[in-house]
Short mmCIF file of C-alpha atoms and ligand atoms in Angstrom, two decimals:
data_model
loop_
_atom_site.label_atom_id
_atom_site.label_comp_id
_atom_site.label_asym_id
_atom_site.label_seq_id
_atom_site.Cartn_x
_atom_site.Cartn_y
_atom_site.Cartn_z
CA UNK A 119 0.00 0.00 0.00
CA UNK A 120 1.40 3.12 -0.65
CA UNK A 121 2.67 5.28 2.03
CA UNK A 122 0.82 8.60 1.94
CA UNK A 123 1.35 11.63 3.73
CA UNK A 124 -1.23 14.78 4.35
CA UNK A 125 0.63 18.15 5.24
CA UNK A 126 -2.39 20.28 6.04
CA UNK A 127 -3.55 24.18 6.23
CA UNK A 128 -0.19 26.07 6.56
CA UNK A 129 -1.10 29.87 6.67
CA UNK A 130 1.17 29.59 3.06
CA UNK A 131 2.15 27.53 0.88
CA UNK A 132 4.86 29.00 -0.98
CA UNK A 133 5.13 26.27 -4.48
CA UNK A 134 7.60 27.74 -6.66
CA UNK A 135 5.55 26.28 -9.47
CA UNK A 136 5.97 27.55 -12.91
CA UNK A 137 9.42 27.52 -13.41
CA UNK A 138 10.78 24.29 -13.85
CA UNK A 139 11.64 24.26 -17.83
CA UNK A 140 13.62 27.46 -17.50
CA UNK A 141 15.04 28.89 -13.89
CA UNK A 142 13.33 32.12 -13.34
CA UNK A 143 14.54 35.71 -14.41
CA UNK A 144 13.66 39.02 -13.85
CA UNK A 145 10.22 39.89 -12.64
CA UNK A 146 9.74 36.36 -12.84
CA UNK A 147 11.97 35.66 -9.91
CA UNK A 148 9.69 37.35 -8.10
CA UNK A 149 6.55 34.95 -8.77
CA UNK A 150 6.82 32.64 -5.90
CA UNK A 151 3.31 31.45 -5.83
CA UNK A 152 1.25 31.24 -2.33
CA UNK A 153 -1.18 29.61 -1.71
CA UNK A 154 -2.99 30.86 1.79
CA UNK A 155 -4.81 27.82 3.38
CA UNK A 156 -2.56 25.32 1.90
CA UNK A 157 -2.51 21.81 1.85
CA UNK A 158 -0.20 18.96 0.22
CA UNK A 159 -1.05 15.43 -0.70
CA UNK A 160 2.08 12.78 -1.02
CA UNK A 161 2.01 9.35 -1.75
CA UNK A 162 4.92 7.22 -1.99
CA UNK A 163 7.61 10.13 -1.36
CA UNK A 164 6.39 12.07 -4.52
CA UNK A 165 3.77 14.94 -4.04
CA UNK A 166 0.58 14.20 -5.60
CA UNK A 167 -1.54 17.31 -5.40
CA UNK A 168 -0.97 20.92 -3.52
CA UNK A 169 -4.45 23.24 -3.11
CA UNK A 170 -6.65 24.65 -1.09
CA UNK A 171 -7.23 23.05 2.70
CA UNK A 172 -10.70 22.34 2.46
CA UNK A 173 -10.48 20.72 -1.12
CA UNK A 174 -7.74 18.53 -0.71
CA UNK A 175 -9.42 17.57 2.55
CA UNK A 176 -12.51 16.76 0.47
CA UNK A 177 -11.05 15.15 -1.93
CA UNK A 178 -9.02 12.42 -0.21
CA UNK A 179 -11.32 11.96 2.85
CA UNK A 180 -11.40 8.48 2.80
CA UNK A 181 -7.64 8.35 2.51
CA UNK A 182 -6.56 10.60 5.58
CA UNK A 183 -6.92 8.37 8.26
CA UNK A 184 -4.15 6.44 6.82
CA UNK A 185 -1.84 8.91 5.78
CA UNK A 186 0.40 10.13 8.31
CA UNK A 187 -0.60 14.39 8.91
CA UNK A 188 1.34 16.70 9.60
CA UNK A 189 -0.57 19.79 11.06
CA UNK A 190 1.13 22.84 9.59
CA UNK A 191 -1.50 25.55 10.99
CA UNK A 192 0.01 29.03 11.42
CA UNK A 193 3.08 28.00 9.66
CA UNK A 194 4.65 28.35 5.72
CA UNK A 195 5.88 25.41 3.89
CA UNK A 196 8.36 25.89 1.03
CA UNK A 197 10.21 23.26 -1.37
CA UNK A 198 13.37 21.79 0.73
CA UNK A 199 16.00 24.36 0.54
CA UNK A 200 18.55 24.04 -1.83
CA UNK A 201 22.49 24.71 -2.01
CA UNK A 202 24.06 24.72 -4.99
CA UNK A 203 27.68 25.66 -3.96
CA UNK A 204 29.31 24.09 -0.92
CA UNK A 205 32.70 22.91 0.05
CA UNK A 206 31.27 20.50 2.09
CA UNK A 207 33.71 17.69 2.58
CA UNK A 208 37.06 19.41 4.34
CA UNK A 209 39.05 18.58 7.10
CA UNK A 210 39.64 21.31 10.53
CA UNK A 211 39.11 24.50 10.81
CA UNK A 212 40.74 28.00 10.06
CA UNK A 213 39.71 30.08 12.93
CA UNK A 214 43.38 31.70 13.21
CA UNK A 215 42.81 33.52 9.72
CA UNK A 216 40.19 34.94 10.73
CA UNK A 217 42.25 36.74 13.48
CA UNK A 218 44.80 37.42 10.94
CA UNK A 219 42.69 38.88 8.77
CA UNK A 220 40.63 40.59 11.63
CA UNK A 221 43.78 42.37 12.10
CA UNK A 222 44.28 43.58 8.44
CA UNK A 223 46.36 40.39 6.63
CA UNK A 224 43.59 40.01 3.19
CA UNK A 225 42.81 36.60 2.35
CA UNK A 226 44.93 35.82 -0.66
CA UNK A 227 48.05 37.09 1.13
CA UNK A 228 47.63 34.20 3.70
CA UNK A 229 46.85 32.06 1.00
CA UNK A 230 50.24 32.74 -0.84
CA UNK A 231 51.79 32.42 2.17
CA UNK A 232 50.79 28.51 2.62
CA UNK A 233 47.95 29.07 4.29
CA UNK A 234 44.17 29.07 3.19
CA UNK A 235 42.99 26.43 0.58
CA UNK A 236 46.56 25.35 0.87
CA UNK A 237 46.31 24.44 5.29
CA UNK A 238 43.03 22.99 4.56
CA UNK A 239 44.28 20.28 1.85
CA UNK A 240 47.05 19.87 4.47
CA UNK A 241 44.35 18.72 7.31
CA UNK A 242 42.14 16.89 4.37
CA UNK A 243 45.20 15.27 2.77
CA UNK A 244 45.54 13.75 6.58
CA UNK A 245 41.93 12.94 7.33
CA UNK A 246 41.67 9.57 6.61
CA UNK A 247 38.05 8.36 4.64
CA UNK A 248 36.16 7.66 8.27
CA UNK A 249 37.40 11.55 10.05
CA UNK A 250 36.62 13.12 6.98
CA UNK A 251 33.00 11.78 6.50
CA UNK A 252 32.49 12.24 10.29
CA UNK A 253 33.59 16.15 10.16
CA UNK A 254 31.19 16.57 6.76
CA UNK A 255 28.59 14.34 8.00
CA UNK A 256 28.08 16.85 11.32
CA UNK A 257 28.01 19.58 8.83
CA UNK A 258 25.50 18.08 6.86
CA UNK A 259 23.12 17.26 9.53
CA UNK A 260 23.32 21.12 10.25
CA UNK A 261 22.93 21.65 7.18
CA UNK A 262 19.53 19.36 7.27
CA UNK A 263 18.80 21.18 10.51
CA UNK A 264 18.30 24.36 8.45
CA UNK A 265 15.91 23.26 5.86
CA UNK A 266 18.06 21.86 3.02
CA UNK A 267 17.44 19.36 1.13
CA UNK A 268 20.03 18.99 -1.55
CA UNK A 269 22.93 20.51 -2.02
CA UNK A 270 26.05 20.41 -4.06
CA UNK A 271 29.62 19.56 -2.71
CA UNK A 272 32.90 20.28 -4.06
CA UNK A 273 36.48 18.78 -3.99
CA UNK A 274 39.20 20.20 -4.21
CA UNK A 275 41.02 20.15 -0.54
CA UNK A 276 43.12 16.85 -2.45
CA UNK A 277 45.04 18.48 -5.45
CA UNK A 278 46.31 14.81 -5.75
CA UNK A 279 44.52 12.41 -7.35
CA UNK A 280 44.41 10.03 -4.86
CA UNK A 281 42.64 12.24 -2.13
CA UNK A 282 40.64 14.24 -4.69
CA UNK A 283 39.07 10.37 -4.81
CA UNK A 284 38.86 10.48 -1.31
CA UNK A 285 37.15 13.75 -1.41
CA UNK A 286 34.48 12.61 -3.66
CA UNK A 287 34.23 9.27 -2.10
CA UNK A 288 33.17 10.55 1.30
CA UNK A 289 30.47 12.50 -0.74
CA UNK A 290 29.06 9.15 -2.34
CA UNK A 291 28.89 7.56 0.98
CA UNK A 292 27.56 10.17 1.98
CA UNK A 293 24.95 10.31 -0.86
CA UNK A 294 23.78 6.92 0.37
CA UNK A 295 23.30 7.17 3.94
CA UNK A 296 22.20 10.77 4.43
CA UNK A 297 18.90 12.17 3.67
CA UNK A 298 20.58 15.37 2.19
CA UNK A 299 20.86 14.68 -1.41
CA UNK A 300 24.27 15.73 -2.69
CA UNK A 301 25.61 16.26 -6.23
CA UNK A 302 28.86 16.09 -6.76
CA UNK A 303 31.05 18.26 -8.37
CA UNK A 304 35.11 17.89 -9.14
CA UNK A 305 37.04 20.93 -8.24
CA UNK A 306 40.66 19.13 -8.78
CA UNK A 307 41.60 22.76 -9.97
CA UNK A 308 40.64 24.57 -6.40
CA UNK A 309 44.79 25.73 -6.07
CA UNK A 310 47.80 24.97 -7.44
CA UNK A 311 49.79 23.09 -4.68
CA UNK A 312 52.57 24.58 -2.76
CA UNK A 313 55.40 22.25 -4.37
CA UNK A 314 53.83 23.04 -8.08
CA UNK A 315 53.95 26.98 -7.30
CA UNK A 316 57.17 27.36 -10.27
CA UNK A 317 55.60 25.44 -12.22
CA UNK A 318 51.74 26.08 -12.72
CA UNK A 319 51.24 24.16 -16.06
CA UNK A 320 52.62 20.52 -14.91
CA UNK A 321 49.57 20.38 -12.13
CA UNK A 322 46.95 21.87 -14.87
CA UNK A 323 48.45 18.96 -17.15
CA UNK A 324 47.59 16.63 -14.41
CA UNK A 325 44.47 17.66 -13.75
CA UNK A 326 43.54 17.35 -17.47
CA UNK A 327 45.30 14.16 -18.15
CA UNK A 328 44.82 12.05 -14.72
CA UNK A 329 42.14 13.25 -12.61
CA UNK A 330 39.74 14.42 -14.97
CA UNK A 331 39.54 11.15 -16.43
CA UNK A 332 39.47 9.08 -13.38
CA UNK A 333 37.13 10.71 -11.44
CA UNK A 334 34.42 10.50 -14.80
CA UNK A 335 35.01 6.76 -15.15
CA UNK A 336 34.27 6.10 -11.67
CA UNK A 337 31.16 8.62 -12.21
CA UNK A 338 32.68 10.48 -9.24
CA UNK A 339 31.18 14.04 -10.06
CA UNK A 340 28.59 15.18 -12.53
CA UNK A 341 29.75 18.97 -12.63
CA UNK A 342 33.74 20.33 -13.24
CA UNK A 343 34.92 23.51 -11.70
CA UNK A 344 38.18 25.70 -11.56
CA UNK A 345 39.05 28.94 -9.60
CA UNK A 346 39.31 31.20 -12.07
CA UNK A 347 41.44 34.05 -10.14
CA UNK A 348 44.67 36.06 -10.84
CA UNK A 349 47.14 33.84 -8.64
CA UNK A 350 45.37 30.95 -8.79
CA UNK A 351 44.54 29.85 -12.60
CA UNK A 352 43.94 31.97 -15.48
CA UNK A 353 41.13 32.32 -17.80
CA UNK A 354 43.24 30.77 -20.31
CA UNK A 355 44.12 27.65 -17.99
CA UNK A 356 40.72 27.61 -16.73
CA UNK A 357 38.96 27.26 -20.26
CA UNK A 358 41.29 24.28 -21.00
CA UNK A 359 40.25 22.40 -18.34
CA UNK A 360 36.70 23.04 -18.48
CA UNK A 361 36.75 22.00 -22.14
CA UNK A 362 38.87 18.92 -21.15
CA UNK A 363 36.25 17.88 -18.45
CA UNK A 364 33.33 18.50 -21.28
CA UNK A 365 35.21 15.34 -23.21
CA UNK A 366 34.57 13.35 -20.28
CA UNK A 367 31.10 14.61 -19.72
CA UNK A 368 31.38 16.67 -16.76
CA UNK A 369 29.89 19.95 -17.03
CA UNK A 370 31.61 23.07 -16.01
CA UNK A 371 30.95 25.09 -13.47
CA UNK A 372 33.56 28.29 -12.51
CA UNK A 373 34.44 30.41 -9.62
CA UNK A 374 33.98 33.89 -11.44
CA UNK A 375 35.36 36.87 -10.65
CA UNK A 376 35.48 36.89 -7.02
CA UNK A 377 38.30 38.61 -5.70
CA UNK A 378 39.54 40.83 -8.82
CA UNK A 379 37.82 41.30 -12.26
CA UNK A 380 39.01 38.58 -14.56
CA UNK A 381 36.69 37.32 -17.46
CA UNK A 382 35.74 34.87 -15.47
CA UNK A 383 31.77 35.59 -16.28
CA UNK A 384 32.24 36.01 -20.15
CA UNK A 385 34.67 32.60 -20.00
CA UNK A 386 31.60 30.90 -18.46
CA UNK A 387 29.53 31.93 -21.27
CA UNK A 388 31.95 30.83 -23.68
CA UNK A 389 32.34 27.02 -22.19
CA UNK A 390 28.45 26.93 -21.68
CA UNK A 391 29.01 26.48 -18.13
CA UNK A 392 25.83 25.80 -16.06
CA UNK A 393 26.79 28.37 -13.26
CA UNK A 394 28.80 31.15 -12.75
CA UNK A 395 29.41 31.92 -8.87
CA UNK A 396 30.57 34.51 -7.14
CA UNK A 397 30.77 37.69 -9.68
CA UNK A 398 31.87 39.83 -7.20
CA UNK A 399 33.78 41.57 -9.86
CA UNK A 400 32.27 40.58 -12.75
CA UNK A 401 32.16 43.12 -15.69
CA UNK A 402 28.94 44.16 -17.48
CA UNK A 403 30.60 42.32 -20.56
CA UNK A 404 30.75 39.06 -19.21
CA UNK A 405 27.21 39.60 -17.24
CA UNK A 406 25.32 40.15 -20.41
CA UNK A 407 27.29 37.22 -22.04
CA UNK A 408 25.82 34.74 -19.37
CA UNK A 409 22.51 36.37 -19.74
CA UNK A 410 22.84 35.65 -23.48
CA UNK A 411 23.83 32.08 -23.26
CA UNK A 412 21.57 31.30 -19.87
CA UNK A 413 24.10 30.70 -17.61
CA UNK A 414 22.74 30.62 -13.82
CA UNK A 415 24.59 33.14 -11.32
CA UNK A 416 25.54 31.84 -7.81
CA UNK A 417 25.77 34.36 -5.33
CA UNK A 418 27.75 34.05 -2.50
CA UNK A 419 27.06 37.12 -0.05
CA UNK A 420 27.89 34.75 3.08
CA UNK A 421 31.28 35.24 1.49
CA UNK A 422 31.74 38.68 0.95
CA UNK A 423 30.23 39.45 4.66
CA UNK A 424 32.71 36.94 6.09
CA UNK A 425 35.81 38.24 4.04
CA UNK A 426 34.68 41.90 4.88
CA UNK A 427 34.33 42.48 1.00
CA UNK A 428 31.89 44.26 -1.74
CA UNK A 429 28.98 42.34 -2.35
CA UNK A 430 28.21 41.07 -5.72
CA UNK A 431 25.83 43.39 -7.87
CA UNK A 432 22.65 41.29 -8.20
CA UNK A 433 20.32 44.16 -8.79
CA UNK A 434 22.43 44.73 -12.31
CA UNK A 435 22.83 41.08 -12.19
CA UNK A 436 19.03 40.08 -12.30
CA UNK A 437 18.03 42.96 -14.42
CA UNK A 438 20.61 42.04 -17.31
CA UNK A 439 18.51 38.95 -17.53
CA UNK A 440 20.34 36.24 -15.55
CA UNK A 441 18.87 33.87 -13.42
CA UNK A 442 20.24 34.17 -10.23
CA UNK A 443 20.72 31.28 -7.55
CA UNK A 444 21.94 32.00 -3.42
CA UNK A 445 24.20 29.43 -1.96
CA UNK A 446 26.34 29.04 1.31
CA UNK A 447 29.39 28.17 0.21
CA UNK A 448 30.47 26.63 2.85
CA UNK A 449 34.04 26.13 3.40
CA UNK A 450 36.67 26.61 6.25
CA UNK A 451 38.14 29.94 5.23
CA UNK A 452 35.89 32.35 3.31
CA UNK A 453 32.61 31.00 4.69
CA UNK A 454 32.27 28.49 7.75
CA UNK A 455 28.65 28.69 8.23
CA UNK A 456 25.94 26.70 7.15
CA UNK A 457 23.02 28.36 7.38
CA UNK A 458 21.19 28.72 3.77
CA UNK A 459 18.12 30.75 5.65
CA UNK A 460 21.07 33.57 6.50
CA UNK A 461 22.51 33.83 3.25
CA UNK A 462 18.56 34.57 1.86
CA UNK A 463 19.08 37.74 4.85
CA UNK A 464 22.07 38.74 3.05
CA UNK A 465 20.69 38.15 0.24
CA UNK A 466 18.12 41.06 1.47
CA UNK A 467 20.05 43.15 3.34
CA UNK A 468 22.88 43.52 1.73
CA UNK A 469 22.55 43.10 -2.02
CA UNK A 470 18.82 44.40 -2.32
CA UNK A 471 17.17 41.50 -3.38
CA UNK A 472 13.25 40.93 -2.29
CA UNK A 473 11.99 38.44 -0.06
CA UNK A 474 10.35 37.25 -2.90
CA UNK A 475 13.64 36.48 -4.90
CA UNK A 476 15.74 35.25 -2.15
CA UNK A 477 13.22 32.54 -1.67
CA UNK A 478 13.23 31.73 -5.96
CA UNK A 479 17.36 31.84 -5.60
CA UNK A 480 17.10 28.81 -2.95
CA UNK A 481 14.66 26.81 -4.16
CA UNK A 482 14.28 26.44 -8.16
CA UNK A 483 17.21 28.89 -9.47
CA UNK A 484 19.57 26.87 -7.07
CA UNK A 485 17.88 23.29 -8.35
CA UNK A 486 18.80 24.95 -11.67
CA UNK A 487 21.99 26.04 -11.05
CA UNK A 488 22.87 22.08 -9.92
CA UNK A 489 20.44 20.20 -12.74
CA UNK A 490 18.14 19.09 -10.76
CA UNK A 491 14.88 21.30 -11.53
CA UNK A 492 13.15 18.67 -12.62
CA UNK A 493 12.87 16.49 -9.45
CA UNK A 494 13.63 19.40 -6.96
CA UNK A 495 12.96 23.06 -6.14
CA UNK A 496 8.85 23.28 -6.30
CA UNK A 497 6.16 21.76 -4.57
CA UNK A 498 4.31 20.32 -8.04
CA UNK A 499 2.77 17.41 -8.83
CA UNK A 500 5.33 14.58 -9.52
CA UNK A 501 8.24 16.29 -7.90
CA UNK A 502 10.55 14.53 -4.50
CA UNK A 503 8.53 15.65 -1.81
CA UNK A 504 11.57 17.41 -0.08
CA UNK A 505 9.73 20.17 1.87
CA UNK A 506 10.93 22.33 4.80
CA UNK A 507 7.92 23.99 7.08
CA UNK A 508 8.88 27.43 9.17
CA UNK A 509 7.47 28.17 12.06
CA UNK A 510 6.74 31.51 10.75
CA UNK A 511 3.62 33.27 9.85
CA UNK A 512 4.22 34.43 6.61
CA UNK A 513 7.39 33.98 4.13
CA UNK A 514 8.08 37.79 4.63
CA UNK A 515 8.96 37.41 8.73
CA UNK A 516 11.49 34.80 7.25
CA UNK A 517 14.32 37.39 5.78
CA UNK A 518 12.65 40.11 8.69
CA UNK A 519 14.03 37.98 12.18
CA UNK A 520 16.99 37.54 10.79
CA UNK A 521 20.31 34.99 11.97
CA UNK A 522 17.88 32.86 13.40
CA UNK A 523 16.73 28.97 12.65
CA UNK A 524 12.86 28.95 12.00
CA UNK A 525 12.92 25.43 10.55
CA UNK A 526 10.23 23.37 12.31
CA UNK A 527 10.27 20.45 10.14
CA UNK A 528 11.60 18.91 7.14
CA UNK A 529 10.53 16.07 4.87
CA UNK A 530 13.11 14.17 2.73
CA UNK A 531 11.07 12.04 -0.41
CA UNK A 532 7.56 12.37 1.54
CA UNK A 533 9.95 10.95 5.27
CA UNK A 534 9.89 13.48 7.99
CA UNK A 535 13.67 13.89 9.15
CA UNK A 536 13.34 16.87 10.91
CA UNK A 537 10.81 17.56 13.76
CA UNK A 538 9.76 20.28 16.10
CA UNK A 539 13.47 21.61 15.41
CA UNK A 540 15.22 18.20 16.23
CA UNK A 541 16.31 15.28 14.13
CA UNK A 542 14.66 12.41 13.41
O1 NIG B 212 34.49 29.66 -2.92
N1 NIG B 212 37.40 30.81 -3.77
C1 NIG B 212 37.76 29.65 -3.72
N2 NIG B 212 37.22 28.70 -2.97
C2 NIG B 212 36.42 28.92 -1.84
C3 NIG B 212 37.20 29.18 -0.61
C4 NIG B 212 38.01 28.02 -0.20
C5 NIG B 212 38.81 28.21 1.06
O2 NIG B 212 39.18 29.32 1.43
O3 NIG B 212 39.08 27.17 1.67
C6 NIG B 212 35.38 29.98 -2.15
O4 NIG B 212 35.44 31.10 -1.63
FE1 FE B 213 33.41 28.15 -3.41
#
């Protein structure tokens, strides 16, 4: 018999619906779709039907007593959170460069020092497979804790093939036993190492030649991303092995423009990248280039707030026409936190975007941004019932009390794994 499931009269239902073909853009970002008085039918982890309380109620009368119900009076229920950018699986912590940098060191000096990205592949390069997917796991429950349902998760804390495999390992394990879905994505070219520093195009060679292809025969990642950033690699070296990881059939994905203008938007354009993230910097050029060719922006103002920087323009951004997504990214140096609902603040308070948009750039933009759209990111007919319920009144008290976890419950494909606050 199937299992069914009867989420009843939240003050809102906020579905998303409408937008799963193309992510949303413009004015469109701002159609959310509530439904006041909302209820949700699910059978078998899939949602059947979302409408009106009394209909629903009507129409499956003979059904509820079965179903388990979920009373979500007073309440809003939106599609499971979603994270498209994360550096989820690391090892430690980097709470001394924050000090430093507290005290006026900038982030890619203590990189080129040895430090940053480089003092977190030390600790991951150490972690053996068990600490590592403990450390991530406890992250990921957090990350559960705040209403996510999916999210995407990065390597790139190996630079050597063997623990970039280890990396991406932990996140298939941690695909199977978690109730966060994760999608993985190979980020071999994160840094070059230490040891490579005088010689830059040896570890891109590698990358291209040995760990690209590895990681797609053991169908490791689905998605290919670089650091496109003066120091790090250049536009040039970035484009080669985006295009190399296309032969394999990863997709590419880029970190844009983040700490200094440099093409990185316009290169993601050119490689028909799904996502662009950060654009910090990112000139009008290369903005209306991703526009033109649909790429998805992924902004990151968690990021900028915890580096002390600019925030990325997304009022210029959304009105040139691209569809913008929100993420975390969560990671040890540039932004340790894991809370999705704060970004969608920041998102607010910091780069002007409505309530009504932050919600669209967590939900369907960000299943967009990761491929996923059409199983994820809306409460429709046919869709995962992933499904977070706030124990808030409306959607708009949501980016108002701010820094704080409203998350009352969340369901995972029509299972509740969240409860009054607490997991399951
Ligand atoms: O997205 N910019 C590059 N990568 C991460 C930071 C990684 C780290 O500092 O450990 C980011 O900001
Ligand atoms: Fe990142």
């Amino acid at each position: 018999m199937a299992q069914k499931m009867f989420i009843s009269n939240a003050n809102q239902v906020i579905t998303m619906a409408g937008h799963s073909d193309t992510p949303a853009k413009k004015e469109k970002m701002s159609k959310i779709s509530i439904m006041k008085h909302g209820s949700i039918w699910i059978e078998d982890g899939r949602i059947v039907e979302v409408g009106p309380d009394e209909e629903l109620r009507e129409k499956y009368r003979t059904q509820i007593e079965d179903a388990v119900q979920i009373d979500a009076t007073g309440k809003i229920v939106t599609p499971g959170l979603i994270d498209p950018h994360t550096h989820l699986v690391h090892a430690g912590t980097r709470e001394n460069e924050y000090a430093m940098r507290l005290k006026g060191k900038t982030y890619m000096e203590i990189m080129e020092a040895g430090g940053g990205i480089h003092a977190t592949t030390r600790a991951t390069q150490k972690a053996s497979h068990e600490k590592l997917y403990e450390e991530s796991k406890k992250r990921l429950d957090k990350f559960l804790l705040h209403g996510v349902t999916t999210l995407e998760a990065k390597s790139g804390y190996g630079l050597t093939l063997e623990h970039e495999l280890k990396q991406l390992e932990v996140a298939k394990q941690l695909q199977k036993d978690h109730s966060v879905d994760i999608i993985s994505t190979f980020m071999g070219a994160h840094a070059v190492p230490m040891n490579e520093k005088k010689n830059p195009e040896k570890f891109v060679t590698r990358v291209i030649e040995e760990m690209i292809p590895e990681v797609a025969e053991r169908k490791l990642a689905v998605f290919n991303d670089v650091f496109c950033e003066r120091g790090v690699f250049t536009p040039e070296q970035s484009k080669r092995i985006l295009e190399a990881g296309k032969k394999h059939g990863l997709i590419p994905k880029i970190h844009a423009d983040e700490i200094e203008p440099y093409a990185g938007a316009k290169l993601a354009a050119e490689v028909e990248a799904i996502s662009a993230d950060h654009l910090l910097k990112a000139s009008d050029e290369g903005i209306k280039a991703m526009a033109e060719q649909g790429v998805v922006g992924v902004l990151l103002p968690g990021t900028a707030f915890f580096l002390m920087a600019e925030f990325a323009p997304a009022r210029k951004i959304i009105d040139a026409g691209v569809a913008v997504a929100l993420s975390t990214d969560q990671n040890p140096g540039s932004s340790p936190t894991i809370s999705l609902p704060f970004i969608m603040n920041l998102g607010c308070l910091k780069m002007e975007m409505t309530p009504e948009e932050v919600l669209t750039a967590t939900t369907i933009n960000a299943a967009h941004a990761i491929g996923c759209a059409d199983e994820a990111g809306s409460l429709e007919s046919g869709k995962k019932a992933d499904i977070t319920i706030f124990d808030v009144p409306n959607y708009l008290t949501l980016s108002y009390q701010y820094g704080m976890n409203h998350v009352d419950t969340v369901i995972k494909s029509g299972k509740q794994v969240v409860v009054g606050g607490r997991l399951q």
